[in-house]
Amino acid sequence: MTGGGAMSLLSKLRCITVDVTGTLIAYKGELGDYYCMAAKAIGLPCPDYKRVHEGFKLAYTDMAQKYPCFGFSAKIPNVVWWKTVVRDSFVKAGYEYDEETFEKVFKRIYSTFGSAAPYSVFQDSRPFLRWARQKGLIVGLVSNAEYRYQEVILPALGLNKGEWDFGVFSGIEGVEKPDPRIYKLALERAGNIAPEEVLHIGDSMRKDYVPAKSIGMHALLLDRFKTEAAKDWREAGAIVLPDLVAVQQLLESDKLKC
């Protein structure tokens, strides 16, 4: 994006792709809240928040390395993939439940995270997606997420197909960020358009900005939570904005040239 009599970026764009978690929606509360609710519902004491959270991080990372994309290539059903993660989270946190007890706890956790309950939509998300579509842009979602995001969670949050045109979800496609192939898939879904006609918006340098730029897309980052890393992103040359209102303003101001 360079100045000097160039066209404004907005006039050249045909598509905007957007990351989901951290960009359009956020987790509400803490992981421990949901694990605690599930345990309490069947009369068990509330597990320790910190230990469960640490246990989950380890269990999730481990499973994602062994069976990426929520078990896609190993053909592990989504529910089985998550069951392994949740069981391992409890074990790593020092909680060993018998099979029957664990089944009951897990069922509650799994259905909660397959609903709108643990998520909230940022206030500027829907207006931004609508604005983009009113401008005649194709809107795509690119997310390391399982199939329930597309089928259940996003519709339940009011982010229906009316707000976006296509989704590329790692659990459905079998490819995940930061692999640039997930962005190439997005270009295909948008109708085989050229990467320079697409702007990707996300919240991770490694998973969003770098791979999108590597295939020739435009990219910028959101820093909704004033993270330490944002300074490094700016130093690395990325455009970093506080929210989607600022993205819309910047695009409409025609200051972004390409």
PDB file of C-alpha atoms in Angstrom:
ATOM      1  CA  MET A   1       0.000   0.000   0.000  1.00  0.00           C
ATOM      2  CA  THR A   2       1.915   3.015  -1.256  1.00  0.00           C
ATOM      3  CA  GLY A   3       0.860   6.558  -1.971  1.00  0.00           C
ATOM      4  CA  GLY A   4       1.489   8.643  -5.051  1.00  0.00           C
ATOM      5  CA  GLY A   5      -1.557   8.933  -7.249  1.00  0.00           C
ATOM      6  CA  ALA A   6      -2.522   5.308  -6.667  1.00  0.00           C
ATOM      7  CA  MET A   7      -6.120   4.152  -6.470  1.00  0.00           C
ATOM      8  CA  SER A   8      -7.725   3.988  -3.080  1.00  0.00           C
ATOM      9  CA  LEU A   9      -7.708   0.472  -1.686  1.00  0.00           C
ATOM     10  CA  LEU A  10     -11.480   0.410  -1.200  1.00  0.00           C
ATOM     11  CA  SER A  11     -12.108   1.065  -4.900  1.00  0.00           C
ATOM     12  CA  LYS A  12      -9.908  -1.911  -5.810  1.00  0.00           C
ATOM     13  CA  LEU A  13     -11.220  -4.390  -3.258  1.00  0.00           C
ATOM     14  CA  ARG A  14     -13.688  -7.087  -4.213  1.00  0.00           C
ATOM     15  CA  CYS A  15     -13.630  -9.043  -0.979  1.00  0.00           C
ATOM     16  CA  ILE A  16     -12.943  -8.689   2.727  1.00  0.00           C
ATOM     17  CA  THR A  17     -12.077 -11.751   4.811  1.00  0.00           C
ATOM     18  CA  VAL A  18     -12.366 -11.617   8.568  1.00  0.00           C
ATOM     19  CA  ASP A  19     -11.057 -13.751  11.421  1.00  0.00           C
ATOM     20  CA  VAL A  20     -13.764 -14.758  13.922  1.00  0.00           C
ATOM     21  CA  THR A  21     -12.660 -15.184  17.552  1.00  0.00           C
ATOM     22  CA  GLY A  22     -11.076 -11.987  18.873  1.00  0.00           C
ATOM     23  CA  THR A  23     -12.135 -10.072  15.768  1.00  0.00           C
ATOM     24  CA  LEU A  24     -15.918 -10.543  15.458  1.00  0.00           C
ATOM     25  CA  ILE A  25     -16.720 -12.397  18.668  1.00  0.00           C
ATOM     26  CA  ALA A  26     -15.123 -12.914  22.081  1.00  0.00           C
ATOM     27  CA  TYR A  27     -15.323 -15.458  24.868  1.00  0.00           C
ATOM     28  CA  LYS A  28     -17.448 -14.373  27.806  1.00  0.00           C
ATOM     29  CA  GLY A  29     -16.181 -15.064  31.306  1.00  0.00           C
ATOM     30  CA  GLU A  30     -13.529 -17.662  32.027  1.00  0.00           C
ATOM     31  CA  LEU A  31     -13.209 -21.250  30.929  1.00  0.00           C
ATOM     32  CA  GLY A  32     -13.454 -22.237  34.585  1.00  0.00           C
ATOM     33  CA  ASP A  33     -16.945 -20.716  34.781  1.00  0.00           C
ATOM     34  CA  TYR A  34     -18.268 -23.300  32.325  1.00  0.00           C
ATOM     35  CA  TYR A  35     -16.357 -26.244  33.768  1.00  0.00           C
ATOM     36  CA  CYS A  36     -17.582 -25.232  37.222  1.00  0.00           C
ATOM     37  CA  MET A  37     -21.208 -24.940  36.083  1.00  0.00           C
ATOM     38  CA  ALA A  38     -21.079 -28.395  34.531  1.00  0.00           C
ATOM     39  CA  ALA A  39     -19.596 -29.954  37.682  1.00  0.00           C
ATOM     40  CA  LYS A  40     -22.036 -28.185  40.010  1.00  0.00           C
ATOM     41  CA  ALA A  41     -25.017 -29.228  37.880  1.00  0.00           C
ATOM     42  CA  ILE A  42     -24.373 -32.847  38.840  1.00  0.00           C
ATOM     43  CA  GLY A  43     -23.548 -32.080  42.473  1.00  0.00           C
ATOM     44  CA  LEU A  44     -19.749 -31.993  42.250  1.00  0.00           C
ATOM     45  CA  PRO A  45     -17.573 -29.306  43.825  1.00  0.00           C
ATOM     46  CA  CYS A  46     -16.316 -26.577  41.542  1.00  0.00           C
ATOM     47  CA  PRO A  47     -12.862 -27.400  40.125  1.00  0.00           C
ATOM     48  CA  ASP A  48     -10.094 -24.846  40.655  1.00  0.00           C
ATOM     49  CA  TYR A  49     -10.259 -22.217  37.890  1.00  0.00           C
ATOM     50  CA  LYS A  50      -6.548 -21.676  37.493  1.00  0.00           C
ATOM     51  CA  ARG A  51      -5.698 -25.369  37.410  1.00  0.00           C
ATOM     52  CA  VAL A  52      -8.472 -26.137  34.927  1.00  0.00           C
ATOM     53  CA  HIS A  53      -7.382 -23.271  32.689  1.00  0.00           C
ATOM     54  CA  GLU A  54      -3.728 -24.373  32.711  1.00  0.00           C
ATOM     55  CA  GLY A  55      -4.801 -27.989  32.213  1.00  0.00           C
ATOM     56  CA  PHE A  56      -6.963 -27.007  29.254  1.00  0.00           C
ATOM     57  CA  LYS A  57      -4.174 -25.027  27.572  1.00  0.00           C
ATOM     58  CA  LEU A  58      -1.847 -28.034  27.786  1.00  0.00           C
ATOM     59  CA  ALA A  59      -4.513 -30.542  26.725  1.00  0.00           C
ATOM     60  CA  TYR A  60      -5.697 -28.431  23.793  1.00  0.00           C
ATOM     61  CA  THR A  61      -2.181 -27.714  22.506  1.00  0.00           C
ATOM     62  CA  ASP A  62      -1.289 -31.383  22.778  1.00  0.00           C
ATOM     63  CA  MET A  63      -4.392 -32.564  20.907  1.00  0.00           C
ATOM     64  CA  ALA A  64      -4.103 -29.843  18.244  1.00  0.00           C
ATOM     65  CA  GLN A  65      -0.525 -30.957  17.537  1.00  0.00           C
ATOM     66  CA  LYS A  66      -1.402 -34.657  17.384  1.00  0.00           C
ATOM     67  CA  TYR A  67      -4.686 -34.272  15.519  1.00  0.00           C
ATOM     68  CA  PRO A  68      -4.864 -30.838  13.859  1.00  0.00           C
ATOM     69  CA  CYS A  69      -8.056 -29.305  12.478  1.00  0.00           C
ATOM     70  CA  PHE A  70     -10.132 -30.958  15.201  1.00  0.00           C
ATOM     71  CA  GLY A  71      -9.150 -34.426  14.032  1.00  0.00           C
ATOM     72  CA  PHE A  72      -9.958 -33.839  10.364  1.00  0.00           C
ATOM     73  CA  SER A  73      -7.406 -36.108   8.647  1.00  0.00           C
ATOM     74  CA  ALA A  74      -7.599 -38.793  11.339  1.00  0.00           C
ATOM     75  CA  LYS A  75     -11.394 -38.737  10.825  1.00  0.00           C
ATOM     76  CA  ILE A  76     -11.960 -38.308  14.558  1.00  0.00           C
ATOM     77  CA  PRO A  77     -15.537 -37.119  15.182  1.00  0.00           C
ATOM     78  CA  ASN A  78     -15.670 -33.593  16.590  1.00  0.00           C
ATOM     79  CA  VAL A  79     -17.302 -34.732  19.831  1.00  0.00           C
ATOM     80  CA  VAL A  80     -14.594 -37.378  20.405  1.00  0.00           C
ATOM     81  CA  TRP A  81     -11.811 -34.854  19.756  1.00  0.00           C
ATOM     82  CA  TRP A  82     -13.269 -32.480  22.348  1.00  0.00           C
ATOM     83  CA  LYS A  83     -13.994 -35.289  24.809  1.00  0.00           C
ATOM     84  CA  THR A  84     -10.298 -36.179  24.791  1.00  0.00           C
ATOM     85  CA  VAL A  85      -9.338 -32.537  25.361  1.00  0.00           C
ATOM     86  CA  VAL A  86     -11.812 -32.032  28.212  1.00  0.00           C
ATOM     87  CA  ARG A  87     -10.918 -35.306  29.947  1.00  0.00           C
ATOM     88  CA  ASP A  88      -7.228 -34.473  29.656  1.00  0.00           C
ATOM     89  CA  SER A  89      -7.874 -30.922  30.951  1.00  0.00           C
ATOM     90  CA  PHE A  90      -9.429 -32.339  34.124  1.00  0.00           C
ATOM     91  CA  VAL A  91      -6.699 -34.965  34.539  1.00  0.00           C
ATOM     92  CA  LYS A  92      -3.930 -32.390  34.100  1.00  0.00           C
ATOM     93  CA  ALA A  93      -5.734 -30.189  36.645  1.00  0.00           C
ATOM     94  CA  GLY A  94      -5.775 -33.124  39.079  1.00  0.00           C
ATOM     95  CA  TYR A  95      -9.408 -34.269  38.716  1.00  0.00           C
ATOM     96  CA  GLU A  96     -10.104 -37.892  37.881  1.00  0.00           C
ATOM     97  CA  TYR A  97     -13.808 -38.629  37.423  1.00  0.00           C
ATOM     98  CA  ASP A  98     -15.217 -42.095  36.839  1.00  0.00           C
ATOM     99  CA  GLU A  99     -16.554 -42.688  33.316  1.00  0.00           C
ATOM    100  CA  GLU A 100     -20.228 -42.151  34.154  1.00  0.00           C
ATOM    101  CA  THR A 101     -19.540 -38.905  36.035  1.00  0.00           C
ATOM    102  CA  PHE A 102     -17.228 -37.607  33.314  1.00  0.00           C
ATOM    103  CA  GLU A 103     -19.865 -38.363  30.630  1.00  0.00           C
ATOM    104  CA  LYS A 104     -22.366 -36.153  32.455  1.00  0.00           C
ATOM    105  CA  VAL A 105     -19.902 -33.303  32.983  1.00  0.00           C
ATOM    106  CA  PHE A 106     -18.599 -33.480  29.418  1.00  0.00           C
ATOM    107  CA  LYS A 107     -22.085 -33.520  27.851  1.00  0.00           C
ATOM    108  CA  ARG A 108     -22.843 -30.216  29.561  1.00  0.00           C
ATOM    109  CA  ILE A 109     -19.530 -28.601  28.608  1.00  0.00           C
ATOM    110  CA  TYR A 110     -19.802 -29.755  24.990  1.00  0.00           C
ATOM    111  CA  SER A 111     -23.335 -28.465  24.528  1.00  0.00           C
ATOM    112  CA  THR A 112     -22.529 -25.134  26.210  1.00  0.00           C
ATOM    113  CA  PHE A 113     -19.613 -24.488  23.838  1.00  0.00           C
ATOM    114  CA  GLY A 114     -21.798 -25.480  20.900  1.00  0.00           C
ATOM    115  CA  SER A 115     -24.267 -22.727  21.787  1.00  0.00           C
ATOM    116  CA  ALA A 116     -24.193 -18.930  21.866  1.00  0.00           C
ATOM    117  CA  ALA A 117     -23.792 -18.923  25.680  1.00  0.00           C
ATOM    118  CA  PRO A 118     -20.001 -18.497  26.102  1.00  0.00           C
ATOM    119  CA  TYR A 119     -19.589 -15.908  23.341  1.00  0.00           C
ATOM    120  CA  SER A 120     -20.462 -12.295  22.775  1.00  0.00           C
ATOM    121  CA  VAL A 121     -20.435 -10.356  19.510  1.00  0.00           C
ATOM    122  CA  PHE A 122     -18.492  -7.091  19.445  1.00  0.00           C
ATOM    123  CA  GLN A 123     -20.897  -4.192  18.888  1.00  0.00           C
ATOM    124  CA  ASP A 124     -19.192  -3.106  15.677  1.00  0.00           C
ATOM    125  CA  SER A 125     -19.105  -6.558  14.037  1.00  0.00           C
ATOM    126  CA  ARG A 126     -22.534  -6.740  12.443  1.00  0.00           C
ATOM    127  CA  PRO A 127     -22.586  -3.091  11.281  1.00  0.00           C
ATOM    128  CA  PHE A 128     -19.148  -3.558   9.698  1.00  0.00           C
ATOM    129  CA  LEU A 129     -20.122  -6.737   7.835  1.00  0.00           C
ATOM    130  CA  ARG A 130     -23.315  -5.059   6.616  1.00  0.00           C
ATOM    131  CA  TRP A 131     -21.393  -1.986   5.499  1.00  0.00           C
ATOM    132  CA  ALA A 132     -18.944  -4.151   3.546  1.00  0.00           C
ATOM    133  CA  ARG A 133     -21.759  -5.971   1.778  1.00  0.00           C
ATOM    134  CA  GLN A 134     -23.571  -2.695   1.016  1.00  0.00           C
ATOM    135  CA  LYS A 135     -20.338  -1.583  -0.654  1.00  0.00           C
ATOM    136  CA  GLY A 136     -20.723  -4.621  -2.907  1.00  0.00           C
ATOM    137  CA  LEU A 137     -17.859  -6.520  -1.289  1.00  0.00           C
ATOM    138  CA  ILE A 138     -17.884 -10.283  -0.853  1.00  0.00           C
ATOM    139  CA  VAL A 139     -17.477 -11.084   2.853  1.00  0.00           C
ATOM    140  CA  GLY A 140     -15.726 -14.257   3.978  1.00  0.00           C
ATOM    141  CA  LEU A 141     -14.878 -15.669   7.402  1.00  0.00           C
ATOM    142  CA  VAL A 142     -11.552 -17.467   7.882  1.00  0.00           C
ATOM    143  CA  SER A 143     -11.231 -19.230  11.201  1.00  0.00           C
ATOM    144  CA  ASN A 144      -9.471 -22.033  13.037  1.00  0.00           C
ATOM    145  CA  ALA A 145     -12.780 -23.361  14.262  1.00  0.00           C
ATOM    146  CA  GLU A 146     -14.878 -26.498  14.203  1.00  0.00           C
ATOM    147  CA  TYR A 147     -18.019 -27.072  12.177  1.00  0.00           C
ATOM    148  CA  ARG A 148     -20.386 -25.917  14.953  1.00  0.00           C
ATOM    149  CA  TYR A 149     -19.236 -22.324  14.429  1.00  0.00           C
ATOM    150  CA  GLN A 150     -20.764 -22.327  10.956  1.00  0.00           C
ATOM    151  CA  GLU A 151     -23.778 -24.524  11.682  1.00  0.00           C
ATOM    152  CA  VAL A 152     -24.832 -23.402  15.162  1.00  0.00           C
ATOM    153  CA  ILE A 153     -22.754 -20.844  17.053  1.00  0.00           C
ATOM    154  CA  LEU A 154     -22.555 -17.949  14.587  1.00  0.00           C
ATOM    155  CA  PRO A 155     -26.235 -18.191  13.566  1.00  0.00           C
ATOM    156  CA  ALA A 156     -27.187 -18.327  17.269  1.00  0.00           C
ATOM    157  CA  LEU A 157     -25.176 -15.130  17.794  1.00  0.00           C
ATOM    158  CA  GLY A 158     -27.064 -13.446  14.960  1.00  0.00           C
ATOM    159  CA  LEU A 159     -24.136 -13.648  12.545  1.00  0.00           C
ATOM    160  CA  ASN A 160     -26.190 -15.438   9.919  1.00  0.00           C
ATOM    161  CA  LYS A 161     -25.513 -16.082   6.272  1.00  0.00           C
ATOM    162  CA  GLY A 162     -27.144 -12.693   5.724  1.00  0.00           C
ATOM    163  CA  GLU A 163     -24.021 -11.081   7.174  1.00  0.00           C
ATOM    164  CA  TRP A 164     -21.377 -13.067   5.274  1.00  0.00           C
ATOM    165  CA  ASP A 165     -21.055 -14.898   1.962  1.00  0.00           C
ATOM    166  CA  PHE A 166     -18.737 -17.793   2.707  1.00  0.00           C
ATOM    167  CA  GLY A 167     -16.794 -19.354   5.544  1.00  0.00           C
ATOM    168  CA  VAL A 168     -13.509 -21.248   5.617  1.00  0.00           C
ATOM    169  CA  PHE A 169     -13.351 -23.163   8.899  1.00  0.00           C
ATOM    170  CA  SER A 170     -10.351 -25.373   9.678  1.00  0.00           C
ATOM    171  CA  GLY A 171     -12.447 -28.201  11.146  1.00  0.00           C
ATOM    172  CA  ILE A 172     -14.412 -28.465   7.896  1.00  0.00           C
ATOM    173  CA  GLU A 173     -11.544 -27.871   5.434  1.00  0.00           C
ATOM    174  CA  GLY A 174      -8.707 -29.795   7.088  1.00  0.00           C
ATOM    175  CA  VAL A 175      -6.273 -26.894   6.774  1.00  0.00           C
ATOM    176  CA  GLU A 176      -5.634 -24.293   9.451  1.00  0.00           C
ATOM    177  CA  LYS A 177      -3.908 -20.981  10.036  1.00  0.00           C
ATOM    178  CA  PRO A 178      -1.070 -20.059   9.730  1.00  0.00           C
ATOM    179  CA  ASP A 179      -0.971 -22.350   6.660  1.00  0.00           C
ATOM    180  CA  PRO A 180      -1.370 -19.978   3.678  1.00  0.00           C
ATOM    181  CA  ARG A 181      -3.521 -22.626   1.966  1.00  0.00           C
ATOM    182  CA  ILE A 182      -6.496 -21.620   4.113  1.00  0.00           C
ATOM    183  CA  TYR A 183      -6.248 -18.135   2.566  1.00  0.00           C
ATOM    184  CA  LYS A 184      -5.932 -19.613  -0.927  1.00  0.00           C
ATOM    185  CA  LEU A 185      -9.157 -21.518  -0.224  1.00  0.00           C
ATOM    186  CA  ALA A 186     -10.797 -18.213   0.688  1.00  0.00           C
ATOM    187  CA  LEU A 187      -9.760 -16.763  -2.699  1.00  0.00           C
ATOM    188  CA  GLU A 188     -11.350 -19.769  -4.422  1.00  0.00           C
ATOM    189  CA  ARG A 189     -14.582 -19.432  -2.427  1.00  0.00           C
ATOM    190  CA  ALA A 190     -14.762 -15.739  -3.282  1.00  0.00           C
ATOM    191  CA  GLY A 191     -14.866 -16.753  -6.949  1.00  0.00           C
ATOM    192  CA  ASN A 192     -11.187 -17.252  -7.773  1.00  0.00           C
ATOM    193  CA  ILE A 193     -10.381 -13.610  -7.306  1.00  0.00           C
ATOM    194  CA  ALA A 194      -6.866 -12.172  -7.202  1.00  0.00           C
ATOM    195  CA  PRO A 195      -5.240 -11.820  -3.765  1.00  0.00           C
ATOM    196  CA  GLU A 196      -4.645  -8.088  -4.290  1.00  0.00           C
ATOM    197  CA  GLU A 197      -8.427  -7.636  -4.467  1.00  0.00           C
ATOM    198  CA  VAL A 198      -8.823  -8.936  -0.912  1.00  0.00           C
ATOM    199  CA  LEU A 199      -8.271  -7.394   2.509  1.00  0.00           C
ATOM    200  CA  HIS A 200      -7.914  -9.759   5.471  1.00  0.00           C
ATOM    201  CA  ILE A 201      -8.642  -8.515   8.988  1.00  0.00           C
ATOM    202  CA  GLY A 202      -7.535 -10.472  12.040  1.00  0.00           C
ATOM    203  CA  ASP A 203      -5.965 -10.226  15.469  1.00  0.00           C
ATOM    204  CA  SER A 204      -2.835 -12.371  15.107  1.00  0.00           C
ATOM    205  CA  MET A 205       0.409 -11.435  13.372  1.00  0.00           C
ATOM    206  CA  ARG A 206       1.354 -15.108  12.979  1.00  0.00           C
ATOM    207  CA  LYS A 207      -2.025 -16.553  12.006  1.00  0.00           C
ATOM    208  CA  ASP A 208      -3.649 -13.672  10.133  1.00  0.00           C
ATOM    209  CA  TYR A 209      -1.268 -10.976   8.905  1.00  0.00           C
ATOM    210  CA  VAL A 210       1.803 -12.951   7.828  1.00  0.00           C
ATOM    211  CA  PRO A 211       0.102 -15.781   5.888  1.00  0.00           C
ATOM    212  CA  ALA A 212      -2.414 -13.457   4.188  1.00  0.00           C
ATOM    213  CA  LYS A 213       0.358 -11.088   3.070  1.00  0.00           C
ATOM    214  CA  SER A 214       2.506 -14.039   1.966  1.00  0.00           C
ATOM    215  CA  ILE A 215       0.016 -14.894  -0.786  1.00  0.00           C
ATOM    216  CA  GLY A 216      -0.408 -11.266  -1.874  1.00  0.00           C
ATOM    217  CA  MET A 217      -3.507 -10.217   0.054  1.00  0.00           C
ATOM    218  CA  HIS A 218      -3.788  -6.902   1.870  1.00  0.00           C
ATOM    219  CA  ALA A 219      -3.996  -7.306   5.626  1.00  0.00           C
ATOM    220  CA  LEU A 220      -4.421  -5.323   8.803  1.00  0.00           C
ATOM    221  CA  LEU A 221      -4.673  -6.200  12.464  1.00  0.00           C
ATOM    222  CA  LEU A 222      -7.117  -5.334  15.208  1.00  0.00           C
ATOM    223  CA  ASP A 223      -5.882  -4.707  18.722  1.00  0.00           C
ATOM    224  CA  ARG A 224      -9.134  -4.708  20.659  1.00  0.00           C
ATOM    225  CA  PHE A 225      -7.543  -5.531  24.004  1.00  0.00           C
ATOM    226  CA  LYS A 226      -4.471  -3.270  23.945  1.00  0.00           C
ATOM    227  CA  THR A 227      -2.007  -6.160  23.809  1.00  0.00           C
ATOM    228  CA  GLU A 228       1.704  -5.773  24.421  1.00  0.00           C
ATOM    229  CA  ALA A 229       2.431  -7.341  21.037  1.00  0.00           C
ATOM    230  CA  ALA A 230       0.701  -4.545  19.092  1.00  0.00           C
ATOM    231  CA  LYS A 231       3.820  -2.376  19.352  1.00  0.00           C
ATOM    232  CA  ASP A 232       5.842  -5.118  17.636  1.00  0.00           C
ATOM    233  CA  TRP A 233       3.185  -5.500  14.940  1.00  0.00           C
ATOM    234  CA  ARG A 234       3.403  -1.786  14.153  1.00  0.00           C
ATOM    235  CA  GLU A 235       7.191  -1.912  14.119  1.00  0.00           C
ATOM    236  CA  ALA A 236       6.979  -4.819  11.673  1.00  0.00           C
ATOM    237  CA  GLY A 237       5.019  -2.515   9.361  1.00  0.00           C
ATOM    238  CA  ALA A 238       1.455  -3.661  10.000  1.00  0.00           C
ATOM    239  CA  ILE A 239      -1.504  -1.307  10.157  1.00  0.00           C
ATOM    240  CA  VAL A 240      -3.008  -1.858  13.614  1.00  0.00           C
ATOM    241  CA  LEU A 241      -6.417  -0.450  14.524  1.00  0.00           C
ATOM    242  CA  PRO A 242      -8.506  -0.559  17.722  1.00  0.00           C
ATOM    243  CA  ASP A 243     -11.749  -1.870  16.194  1.00  0.00           C
ATOM    244  CA  LEU A 244     -13.823  -2.337  13.048  1.00  0.00           C
ATOM    245  CA  VAL A 245     -15.227   1.203  13.265  1.00  0.00           C
ATOM    246  CA  ALA A 246     -11.672   2.440  12.717  1.00  0.00           C
ATOM    247  CA  VAL A 247     -11.214   0.004   9.808  1.00  0.00           C
ATOM    248  CA  GLN A 248     -14.365   1.298   8.110  1.00  0.00           C
ATOM    249  CA  GLN A 249     -13.300   4.925   8.667  1.00  0.00           C
ATOM    250  CA  LEU A 250      -9.843   4.274   7.244  1.00  0.00           C
ATOM    251  CA  LEU A 251     -11.245   2.505   4.174  1.00  0.00           C
ATOM    252  CA  GLU A 252     -13.806   5.251   3.560  1.00  0.00           C
ATOM    253  CA  SER A 253     -11.241   8.025   4.016  1.00  0.00           C
ATOM    254  CA  ASP A 254      -9.409   6.753   0.902  1.00  0.00           C
ATOM    255  CA  LYS A 255      -6.134   7.178   2.788  1.00  0.00           C
ATOM    256  CA  LEU A 256      -5.262   3.540   2.143  1.00  0.00           C
ATOM    257  CA  LYS A 257      -3.624   3.397  -1.269  1.00  0.00           C
ATOM    258  CA  CYS A 258      -2.372   0.390  -3.132  1.00  0.00           C
TER     259      CYS A 258
END
